[in-house]
Coordinates of C-alpha atoms in Angstrom, one line a residue:
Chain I
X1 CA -36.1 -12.4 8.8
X2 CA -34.2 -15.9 7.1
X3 CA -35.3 -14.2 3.9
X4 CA -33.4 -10.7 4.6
X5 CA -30.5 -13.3 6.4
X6 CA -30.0 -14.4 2.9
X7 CA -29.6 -11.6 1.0
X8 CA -27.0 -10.3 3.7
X9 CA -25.1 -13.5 2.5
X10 CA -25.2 -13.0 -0.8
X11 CA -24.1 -9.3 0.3
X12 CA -20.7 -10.8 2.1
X13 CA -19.9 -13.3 -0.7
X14 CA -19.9 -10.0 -2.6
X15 CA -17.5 -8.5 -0.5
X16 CA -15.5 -11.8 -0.7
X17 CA -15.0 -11.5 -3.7
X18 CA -14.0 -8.1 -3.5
X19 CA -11.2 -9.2 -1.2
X20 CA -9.6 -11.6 -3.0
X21 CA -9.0 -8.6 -6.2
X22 CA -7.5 -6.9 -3.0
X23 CA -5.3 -9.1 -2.3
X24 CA -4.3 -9.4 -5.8
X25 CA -3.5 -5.7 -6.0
X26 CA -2.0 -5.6 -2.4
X27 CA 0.6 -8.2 -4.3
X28 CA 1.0 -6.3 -7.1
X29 CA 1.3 -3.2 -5.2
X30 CA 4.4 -4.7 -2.8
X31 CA 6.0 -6.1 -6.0
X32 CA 6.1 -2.4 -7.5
X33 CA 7.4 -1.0 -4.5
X34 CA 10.0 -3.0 -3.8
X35 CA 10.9 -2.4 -7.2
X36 CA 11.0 1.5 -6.3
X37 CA 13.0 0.7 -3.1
X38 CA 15.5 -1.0 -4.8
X39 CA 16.3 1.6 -7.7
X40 CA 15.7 4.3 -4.5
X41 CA 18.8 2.4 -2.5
X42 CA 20.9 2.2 -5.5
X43 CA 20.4 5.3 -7.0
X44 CA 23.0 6.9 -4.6
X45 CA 25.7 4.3 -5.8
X46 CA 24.8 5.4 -9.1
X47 CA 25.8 9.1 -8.5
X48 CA 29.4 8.5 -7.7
X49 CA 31.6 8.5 -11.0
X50 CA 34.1 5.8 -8.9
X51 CA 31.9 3.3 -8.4
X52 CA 31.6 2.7 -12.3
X53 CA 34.8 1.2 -12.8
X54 CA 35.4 -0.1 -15.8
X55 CA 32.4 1.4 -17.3
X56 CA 33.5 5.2 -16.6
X57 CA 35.1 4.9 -20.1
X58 CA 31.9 4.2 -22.1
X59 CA 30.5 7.1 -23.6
X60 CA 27.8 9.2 -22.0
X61 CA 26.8 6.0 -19.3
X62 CA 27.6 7.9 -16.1
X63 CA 25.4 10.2 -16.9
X64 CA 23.0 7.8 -19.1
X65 CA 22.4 5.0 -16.2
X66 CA 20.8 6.7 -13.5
X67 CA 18.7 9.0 -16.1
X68 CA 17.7 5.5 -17.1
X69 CA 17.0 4.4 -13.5
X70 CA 15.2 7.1 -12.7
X71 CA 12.9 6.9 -16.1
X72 CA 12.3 3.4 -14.5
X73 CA 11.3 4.8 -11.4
X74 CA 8.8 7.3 -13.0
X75 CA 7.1 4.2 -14.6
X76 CA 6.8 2.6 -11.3
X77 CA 5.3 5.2 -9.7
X78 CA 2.7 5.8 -12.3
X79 CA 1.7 2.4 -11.9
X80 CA 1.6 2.2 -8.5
X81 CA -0.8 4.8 -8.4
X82 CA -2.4 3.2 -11.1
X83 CA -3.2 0.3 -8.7
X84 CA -3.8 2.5 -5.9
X85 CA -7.0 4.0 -8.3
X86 CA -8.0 0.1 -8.0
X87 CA -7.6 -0.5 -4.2
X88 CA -10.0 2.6 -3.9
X89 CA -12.4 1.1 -6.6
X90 CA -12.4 -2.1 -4.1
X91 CA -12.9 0.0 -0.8
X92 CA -16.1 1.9 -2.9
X93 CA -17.8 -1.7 -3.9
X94 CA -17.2 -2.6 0.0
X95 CA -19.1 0.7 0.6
X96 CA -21.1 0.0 -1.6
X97 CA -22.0 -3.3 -0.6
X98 CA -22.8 -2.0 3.1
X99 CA -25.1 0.7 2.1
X100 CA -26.8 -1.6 0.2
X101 CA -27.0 -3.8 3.2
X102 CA -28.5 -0.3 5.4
X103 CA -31.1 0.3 2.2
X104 CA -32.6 -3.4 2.7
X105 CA -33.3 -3.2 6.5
X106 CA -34.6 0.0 5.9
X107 CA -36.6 -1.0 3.2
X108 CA -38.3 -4.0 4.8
X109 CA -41.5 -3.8 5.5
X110 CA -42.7 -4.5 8.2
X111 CA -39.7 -2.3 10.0
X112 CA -38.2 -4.9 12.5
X113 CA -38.1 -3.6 16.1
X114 CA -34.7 -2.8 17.4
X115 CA -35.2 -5.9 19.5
X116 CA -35.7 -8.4 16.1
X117 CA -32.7 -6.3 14.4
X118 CA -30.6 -7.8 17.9
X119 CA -31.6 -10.9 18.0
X120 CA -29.5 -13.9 17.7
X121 CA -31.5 -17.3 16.7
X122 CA -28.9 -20.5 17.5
X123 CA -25.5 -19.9 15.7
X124 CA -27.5 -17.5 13.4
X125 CA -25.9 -13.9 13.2
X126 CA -28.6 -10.8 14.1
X127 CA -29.2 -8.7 11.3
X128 CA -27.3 -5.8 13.5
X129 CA -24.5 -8.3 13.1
X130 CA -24.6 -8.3 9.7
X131 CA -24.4 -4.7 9.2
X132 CA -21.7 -4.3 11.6
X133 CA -19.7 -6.9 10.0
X134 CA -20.0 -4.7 6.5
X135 CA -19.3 -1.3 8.1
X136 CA -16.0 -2.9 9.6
X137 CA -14.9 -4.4 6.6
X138 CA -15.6 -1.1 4.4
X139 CA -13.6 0.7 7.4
X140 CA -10.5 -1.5 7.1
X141 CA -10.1 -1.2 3.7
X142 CA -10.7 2.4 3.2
X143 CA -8.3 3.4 6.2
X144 CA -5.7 0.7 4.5
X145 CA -6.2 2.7 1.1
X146 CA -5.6 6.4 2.8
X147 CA -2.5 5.0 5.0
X148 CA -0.7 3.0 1.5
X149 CA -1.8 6.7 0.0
X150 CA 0.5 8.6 2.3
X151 CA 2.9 5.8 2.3
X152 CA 3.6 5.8 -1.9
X153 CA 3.5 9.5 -2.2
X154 CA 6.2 9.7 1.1
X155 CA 8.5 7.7 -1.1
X156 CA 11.4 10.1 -2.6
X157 CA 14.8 10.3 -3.3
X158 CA 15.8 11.7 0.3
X159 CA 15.0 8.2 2.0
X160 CA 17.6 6.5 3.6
X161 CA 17.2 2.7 2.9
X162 CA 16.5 1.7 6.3
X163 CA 13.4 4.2 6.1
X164 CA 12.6 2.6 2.7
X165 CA 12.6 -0.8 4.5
X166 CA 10.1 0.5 7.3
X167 CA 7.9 1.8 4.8
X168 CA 7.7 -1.6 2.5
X169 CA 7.7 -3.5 5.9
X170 CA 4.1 -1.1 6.4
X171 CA 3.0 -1.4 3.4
X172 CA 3.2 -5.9 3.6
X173 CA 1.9 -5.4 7.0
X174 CA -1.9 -3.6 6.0
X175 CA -1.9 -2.5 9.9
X176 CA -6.1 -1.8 9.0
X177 CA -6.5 -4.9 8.0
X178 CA -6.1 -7.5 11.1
X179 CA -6.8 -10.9 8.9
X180 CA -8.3 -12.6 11.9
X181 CA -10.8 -10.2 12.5
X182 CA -11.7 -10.1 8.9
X183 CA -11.8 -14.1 8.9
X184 CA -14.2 -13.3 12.6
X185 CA -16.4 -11.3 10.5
X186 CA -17.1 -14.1 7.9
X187 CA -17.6 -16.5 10.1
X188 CA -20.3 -14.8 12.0
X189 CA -21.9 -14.2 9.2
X190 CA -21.1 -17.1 6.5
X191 CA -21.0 -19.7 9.3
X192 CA -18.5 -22.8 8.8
X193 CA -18.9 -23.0 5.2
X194 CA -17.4 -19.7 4.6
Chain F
X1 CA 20.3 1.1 -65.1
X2 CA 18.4 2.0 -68.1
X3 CA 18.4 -1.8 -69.0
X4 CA 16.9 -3.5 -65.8
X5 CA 15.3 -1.6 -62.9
X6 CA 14.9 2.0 -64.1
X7 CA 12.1 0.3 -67.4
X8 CA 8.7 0.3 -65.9
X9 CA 8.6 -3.4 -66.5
X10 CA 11.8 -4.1 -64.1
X11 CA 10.3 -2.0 -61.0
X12 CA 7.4 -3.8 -61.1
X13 CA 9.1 -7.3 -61.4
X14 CA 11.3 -5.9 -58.6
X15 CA 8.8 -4.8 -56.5
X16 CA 7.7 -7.8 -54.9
X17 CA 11.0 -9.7 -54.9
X18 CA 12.1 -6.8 -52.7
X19 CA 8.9 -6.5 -50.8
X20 CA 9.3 -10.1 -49.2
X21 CA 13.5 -9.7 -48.9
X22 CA 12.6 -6.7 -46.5
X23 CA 10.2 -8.5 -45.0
X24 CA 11.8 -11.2 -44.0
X25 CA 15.2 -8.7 -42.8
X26 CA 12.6 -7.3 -40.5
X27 CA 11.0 -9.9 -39.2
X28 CA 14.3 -11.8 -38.6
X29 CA 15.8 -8.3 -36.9
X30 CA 12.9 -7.8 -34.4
X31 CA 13.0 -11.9 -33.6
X32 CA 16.3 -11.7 -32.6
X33 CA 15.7 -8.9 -30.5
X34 CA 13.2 -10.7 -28.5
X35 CA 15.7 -13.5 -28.5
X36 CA 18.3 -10.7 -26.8
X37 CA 15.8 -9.6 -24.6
X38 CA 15.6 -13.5 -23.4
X39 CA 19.1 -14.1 -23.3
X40 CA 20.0 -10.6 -21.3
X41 CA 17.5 -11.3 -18.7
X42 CA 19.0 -15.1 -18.2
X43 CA 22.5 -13.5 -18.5
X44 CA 21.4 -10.7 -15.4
X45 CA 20.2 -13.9 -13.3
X46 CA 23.5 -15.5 -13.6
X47 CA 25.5 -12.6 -13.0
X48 CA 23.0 -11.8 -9.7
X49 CA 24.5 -15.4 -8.7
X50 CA 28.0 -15.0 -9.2
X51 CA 28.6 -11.6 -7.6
X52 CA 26.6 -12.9 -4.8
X53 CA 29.4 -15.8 -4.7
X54 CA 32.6 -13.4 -5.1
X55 CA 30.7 -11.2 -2.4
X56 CA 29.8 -14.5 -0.1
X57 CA 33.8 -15.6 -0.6
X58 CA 35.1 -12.3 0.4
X59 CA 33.5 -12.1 3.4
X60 CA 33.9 -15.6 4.7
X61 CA 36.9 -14.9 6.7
X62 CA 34.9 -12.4 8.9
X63 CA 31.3 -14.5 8.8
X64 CA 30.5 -15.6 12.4
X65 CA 30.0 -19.4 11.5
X66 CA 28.2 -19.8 15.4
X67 CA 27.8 -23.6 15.8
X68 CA 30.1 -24.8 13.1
X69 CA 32.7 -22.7 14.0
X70 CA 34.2 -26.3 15.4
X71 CA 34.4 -28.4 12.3
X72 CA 37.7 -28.7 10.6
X73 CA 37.9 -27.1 7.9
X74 CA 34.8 -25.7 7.3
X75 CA 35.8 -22.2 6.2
X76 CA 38.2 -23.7 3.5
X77 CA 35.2 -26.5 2.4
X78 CA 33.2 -23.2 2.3
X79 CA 35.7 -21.0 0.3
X80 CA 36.3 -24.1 -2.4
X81 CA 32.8 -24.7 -3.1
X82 CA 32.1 -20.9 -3.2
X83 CA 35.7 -20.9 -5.8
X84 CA 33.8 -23.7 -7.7
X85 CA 30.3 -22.1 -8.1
X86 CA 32.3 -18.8 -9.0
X87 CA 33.7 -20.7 -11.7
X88 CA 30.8 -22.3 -13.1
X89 CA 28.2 -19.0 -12.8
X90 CA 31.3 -17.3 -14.8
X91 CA 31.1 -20.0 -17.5
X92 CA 26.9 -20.0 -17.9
X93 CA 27.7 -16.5 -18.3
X94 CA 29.9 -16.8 -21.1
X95 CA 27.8 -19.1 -22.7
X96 CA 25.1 -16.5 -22.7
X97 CA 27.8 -14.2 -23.9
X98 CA 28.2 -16.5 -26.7
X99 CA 24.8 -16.3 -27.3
X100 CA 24.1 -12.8 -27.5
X101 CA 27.0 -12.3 -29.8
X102 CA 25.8 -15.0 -32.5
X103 CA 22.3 -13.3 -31.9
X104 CA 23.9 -9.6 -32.8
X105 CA 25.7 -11.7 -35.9
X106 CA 22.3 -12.7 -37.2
X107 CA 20.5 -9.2 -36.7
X108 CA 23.4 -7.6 -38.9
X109 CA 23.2 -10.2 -41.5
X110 CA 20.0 -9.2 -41.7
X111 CA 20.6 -6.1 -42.2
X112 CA 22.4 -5.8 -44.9
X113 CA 20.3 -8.7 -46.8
X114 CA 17.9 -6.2 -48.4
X115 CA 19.2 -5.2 -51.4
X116 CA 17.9 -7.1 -54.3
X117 CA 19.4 -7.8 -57.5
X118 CA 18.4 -8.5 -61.1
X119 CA 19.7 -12.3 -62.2
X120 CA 20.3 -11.9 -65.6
X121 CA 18.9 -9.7 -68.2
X122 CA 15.6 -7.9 -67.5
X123 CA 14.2 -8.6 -71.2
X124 CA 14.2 -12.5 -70.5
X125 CA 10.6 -13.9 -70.1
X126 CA 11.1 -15.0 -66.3
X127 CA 13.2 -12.6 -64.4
X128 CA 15.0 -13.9 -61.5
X129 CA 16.5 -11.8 -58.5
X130 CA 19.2 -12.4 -56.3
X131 CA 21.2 -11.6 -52.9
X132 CA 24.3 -11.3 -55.3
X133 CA 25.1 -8.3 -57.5
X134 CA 25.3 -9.8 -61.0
X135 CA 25.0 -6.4 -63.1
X136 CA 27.0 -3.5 -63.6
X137 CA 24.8 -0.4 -62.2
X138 CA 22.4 -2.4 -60.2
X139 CA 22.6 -1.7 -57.0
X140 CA 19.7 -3.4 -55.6
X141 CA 17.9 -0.6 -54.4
X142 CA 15.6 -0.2 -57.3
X143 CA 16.9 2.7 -58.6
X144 CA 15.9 4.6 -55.3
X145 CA 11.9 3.2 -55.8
X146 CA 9.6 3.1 -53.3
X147 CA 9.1 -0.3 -51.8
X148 CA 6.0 -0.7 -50.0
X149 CA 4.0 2.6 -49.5
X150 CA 6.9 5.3 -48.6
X151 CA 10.5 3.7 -47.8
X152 CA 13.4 3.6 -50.1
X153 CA 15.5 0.3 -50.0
X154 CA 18.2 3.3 -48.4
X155 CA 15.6 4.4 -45.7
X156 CA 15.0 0.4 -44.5
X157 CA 18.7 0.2 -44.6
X158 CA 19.4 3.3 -42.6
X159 CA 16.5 2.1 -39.7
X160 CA 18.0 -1.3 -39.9
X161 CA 21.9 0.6 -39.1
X162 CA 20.2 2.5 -36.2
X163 CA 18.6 -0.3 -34.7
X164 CA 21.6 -3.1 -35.1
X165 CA 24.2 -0.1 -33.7
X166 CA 22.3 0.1 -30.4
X167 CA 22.7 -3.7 -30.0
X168 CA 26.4 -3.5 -31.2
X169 CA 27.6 -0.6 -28.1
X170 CA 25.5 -2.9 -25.7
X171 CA 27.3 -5.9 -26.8
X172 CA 30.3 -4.0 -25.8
X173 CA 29.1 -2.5 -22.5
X174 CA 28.3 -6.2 -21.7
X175 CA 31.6 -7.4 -23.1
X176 CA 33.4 -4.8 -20.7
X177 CA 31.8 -6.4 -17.9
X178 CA 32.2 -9.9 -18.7
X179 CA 35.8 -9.3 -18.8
X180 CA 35.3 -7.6 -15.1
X181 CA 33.8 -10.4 -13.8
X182 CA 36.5 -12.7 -15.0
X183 CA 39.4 -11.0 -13.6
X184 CA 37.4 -11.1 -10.6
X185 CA 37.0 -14.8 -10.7
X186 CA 40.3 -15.3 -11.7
X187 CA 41.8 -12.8 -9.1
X188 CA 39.6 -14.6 -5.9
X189 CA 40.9 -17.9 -7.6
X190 CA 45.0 -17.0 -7.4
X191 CA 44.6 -15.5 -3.8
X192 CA 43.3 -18.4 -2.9
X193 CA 45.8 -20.7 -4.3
X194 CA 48.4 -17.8 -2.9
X195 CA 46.9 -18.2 0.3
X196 CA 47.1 -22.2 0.0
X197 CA 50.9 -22.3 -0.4
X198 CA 52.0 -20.0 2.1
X199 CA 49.9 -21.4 4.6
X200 CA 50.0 -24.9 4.0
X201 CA 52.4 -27.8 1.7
X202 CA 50.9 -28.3 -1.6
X203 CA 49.6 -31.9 -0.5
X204 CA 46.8 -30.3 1.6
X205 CA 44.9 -28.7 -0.7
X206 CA 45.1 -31.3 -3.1
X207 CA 43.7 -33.7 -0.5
X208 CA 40.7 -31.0 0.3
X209 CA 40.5 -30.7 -3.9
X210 CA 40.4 -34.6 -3.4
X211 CA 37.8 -35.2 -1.0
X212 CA 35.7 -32.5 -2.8
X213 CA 35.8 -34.5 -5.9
X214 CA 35.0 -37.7 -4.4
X215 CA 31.8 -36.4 -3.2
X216 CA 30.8 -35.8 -6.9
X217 CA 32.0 -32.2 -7.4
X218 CA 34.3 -32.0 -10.1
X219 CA 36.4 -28.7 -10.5
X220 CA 37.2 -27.0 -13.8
X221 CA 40.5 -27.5 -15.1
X222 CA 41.5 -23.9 -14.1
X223 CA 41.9 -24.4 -10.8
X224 CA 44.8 -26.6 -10.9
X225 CA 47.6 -24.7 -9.4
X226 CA 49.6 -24.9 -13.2
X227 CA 46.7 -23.6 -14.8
X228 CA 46.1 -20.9 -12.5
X229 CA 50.0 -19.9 -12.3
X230 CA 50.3 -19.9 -16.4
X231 CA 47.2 -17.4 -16.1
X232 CA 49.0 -15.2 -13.7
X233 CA 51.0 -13.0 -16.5
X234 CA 47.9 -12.1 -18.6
X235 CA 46.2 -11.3 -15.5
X236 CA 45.9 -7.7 -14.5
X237 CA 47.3 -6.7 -11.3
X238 CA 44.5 -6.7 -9.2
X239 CA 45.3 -7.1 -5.0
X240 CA 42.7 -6.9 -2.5
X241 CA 43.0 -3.1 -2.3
X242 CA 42.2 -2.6 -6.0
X243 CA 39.4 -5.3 -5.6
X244 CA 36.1 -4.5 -7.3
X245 CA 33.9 -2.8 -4.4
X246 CA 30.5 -4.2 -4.0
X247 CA 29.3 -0.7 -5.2
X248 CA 31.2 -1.5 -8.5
X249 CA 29.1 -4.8 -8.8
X250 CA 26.1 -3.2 -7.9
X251 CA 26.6 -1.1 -10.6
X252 CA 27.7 -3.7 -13.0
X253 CA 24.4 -5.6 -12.6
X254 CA 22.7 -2.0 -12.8
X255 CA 24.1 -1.3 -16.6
X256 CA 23.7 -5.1 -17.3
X257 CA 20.1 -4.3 -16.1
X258 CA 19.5 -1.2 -17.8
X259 CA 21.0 -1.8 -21.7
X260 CA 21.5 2.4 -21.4
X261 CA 22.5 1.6 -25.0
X262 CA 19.5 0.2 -25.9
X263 CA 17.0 2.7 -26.6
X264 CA 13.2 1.1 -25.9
X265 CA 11.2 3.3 -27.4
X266 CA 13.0 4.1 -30.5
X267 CA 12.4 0.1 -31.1
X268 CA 8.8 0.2 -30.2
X269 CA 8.7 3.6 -32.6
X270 CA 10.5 1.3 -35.5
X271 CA 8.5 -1.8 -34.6
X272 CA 5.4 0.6 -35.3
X273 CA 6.8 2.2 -38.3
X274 CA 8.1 -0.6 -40.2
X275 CA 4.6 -2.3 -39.5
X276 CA 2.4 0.4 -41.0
X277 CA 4.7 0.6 -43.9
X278 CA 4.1 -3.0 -44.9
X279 CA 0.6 -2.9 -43.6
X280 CA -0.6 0.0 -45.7
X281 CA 1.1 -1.8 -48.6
X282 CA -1.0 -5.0 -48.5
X283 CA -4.0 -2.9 -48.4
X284 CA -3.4 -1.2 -51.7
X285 CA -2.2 -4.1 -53.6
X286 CA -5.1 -7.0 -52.5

């Protein structure tokens, strides 16, 4: 049973791991969109000739500047999707890393009873805990990944900025993802070193 | 041209004197682009600043101050220090201004120093070249030959135009709004000093200029009421009705964002093409 307890540690420093290239991405992910938001919000100013002032005399930049903008947009779009191909990448080795964790239980010979697979020895985790613990991390981050889905491909040039600012505000949030429940998780498992 | 570059002899002397001239045009054309590219982005930073201090000072009057509202003077210590950082976001801007001019100064130089002349008859033992015409008919160019592996002298010149031109209509574009941004400074400046000696004698604002100072703050010599008032007939008319809307700004920092003149990939697509030319060269002649 310790034996199989270890390799279910190994399995969450995995995931870890896995968690802290989320958050890397997450960052990266919020810095493209407010990016987006802000050439969204100004991309109305930039369609009315009178709010070019002096500049309305320079050749061809009325019409130049928000082509521009919008080219700009287009590249932040294609890498925010870009980074959403990673997030998923991240919620697959989190899926992965609990299947793995099902396989070795199932594997182990001989089967532990329901009853061993329960039980808790001192501040010791069950292995049911363990499992658990992996499922609801996988869950998390694959519902985060579907809902920041739907949230980039909503963004479009009908938004009204206080709609653009609810969706960022979402998208900072990760509503999936409560952090103390994922800190819960580790700590069940990982103990007070984690 | 029969003498010098057309022989056999003279294109291959020239050859290599021209090879490392348009070299070096090159490589100082795309370094001062990367130094534009540095000194635009610390240009947009300082303008971010100073239309967020024209914007700031223009809605002081209406800003609900809540527990300071009580201290003397405050909105005037506000509007003076918000006068004074106007003032010295506009000069860092014109320095950078400055800058990007001397940088589009280099990149032309550069430009044009391709061509490259004979010194001297071609027949002497060591022929020399030179940045300077010195014989009739030679027009540094090599009588049209090829320089590294396809590209005339004319062809590196003509890139070289295309690429310094774009710089040159963004200079302007920036130039345009630098002179926006100064009649907007100027303009919040004079209503201010307006405002000052309708409202109050002289003597008060030159105490607040006063205690300012003494708390280390020095103000630019422009702000002195004969400086201002000498500035006011070059000025143009500009009231609060004609005042440059915050859309107008926002668009200002969008263009200085932008460079709509500057065309990205065409200098990535010269980048690559000048490159290959001199790349393909070296491996013929090891």
């Amino acid at each position: 049973m310790e034996r199989l307890l270890k390799k279910y540690e190994q399995k969450y420093k995995r995931v870890k791991e896995h968690l802290v290239d989320w958050k890397a991405l997450q960052e990266q992910l919020l810095n493209l969109s407010s990016n987006a938001c802000s050439i969204l919000d100004r991309l109305q100013v930039l369609s009315e000739r009178e709010n070019f002032g002096v500049l309305k005399d320079v050749e061809n930049i009325v019409r130049d500047l928000p082509a521009k903008q919008v080219e700009s947009l287009e590249c932040i779009f294609q890498s925010m999707n870009k980074t959403l191909v990673e997030l998923e990448k991240v919620s697959k080795s989190i899926e992965k890393s609990w299947h793995d964790g099902c396989n070795l239980l199932r594997a182990e010979r001989p089967q532990p009873t329901l009853q061993q697979a329960q039980q808790r020895i001192g501040s010791r985790p069950s292995l049911n805990d363990c499992l658990d613990g992996l499922k609801a991390l996988y869950t998390m981050h694959h519902d985060e990944y579907k809902l920041k889905v739907d949230i980039v491909s909503s963004l479009s040039y009908t938004l009204s900025s206080s709609d653009l600012t609810a969706l960022q505000t979402i998208l900072a949030e990760q509503p999936n993802i409560p952090p103390d429940e994922v800190q819960h998780i580790f700590d069940l498992v990982l103990g007070g070193d984690s | 041209m029969e003498q010098h570059n057309g022989s056999p002899a003279g294109t291959r002397l020239w050859r290599p004197a021209a090879q490392r001239r348009v070299r070096n045009a090159w490589s100082s054309m795309f370094a001062e682009h990367t130094a534009w590219v540095s000194a635009s982005a610390k240009g947009l930073s300082v303008a971010n600043a100073l239309v967020n201090a024209l914007l700031s000072e223009r809605y002081l009057p209406t800003l609900d101050l809540g527990a300071l509202h009580d201290m003397v003077n405050i909105r005037e210590k506000a509007h003076l220090k918000l006068l004074h950082q106007q003032e010295g976001y506009f000069d860092q801007l014109l320095e950078i201004y400055q800058d990007l001019v001397k940088i589009i100064c280099r990149m032309t130089e550069a430009s044009k120093s391709m061509r490259t002349y004979v010194k001297g008859p071609i027949n002497r033992p060591l022929v020399e070249f030179s940045s300077d015409q010195k014989l009739d008919g030679d027009f540094g160019d090599g009588g049209g030959a090829v320089i590294f592996s396809t590209l005339s002298l004319q062809s590196f010149e003509r890139l070289a135009e295309e690429l310094v031109a774009m710089f040159v209509s963004e200079l302007n574009v920036k130039r345009l709004l630098i002179s926006e941004m100064h009649s907007a400074v100027l303009s919040s400046e004079l209503k201010r000093q307006f405002q000052l000696d309708k409202i109050e004698p002289c003597e008060s604002s030159a105490n607040l200029m006063k205690s300012i100072d003494s708390k280390n703050i020095c103000f630019p010599k422009t702000l002195n009421s004969a400086a201002a008032s000498k500035n006011l007939n070059i000025l143009p008319e500009r009231d609060s009705s004609t005042q440059l809307s915050r859309e107008i700004l926002q668009v200002y920092l969008v263009a200085w964002l932008a460079e709509v003149q500057i065309d990205k990939c065409r200098i990535h697509e010269l980048q690559e093409l000048i490159t290959e030319e001199m790349a393909v060269s070296q491996k013929r002649t090891p």
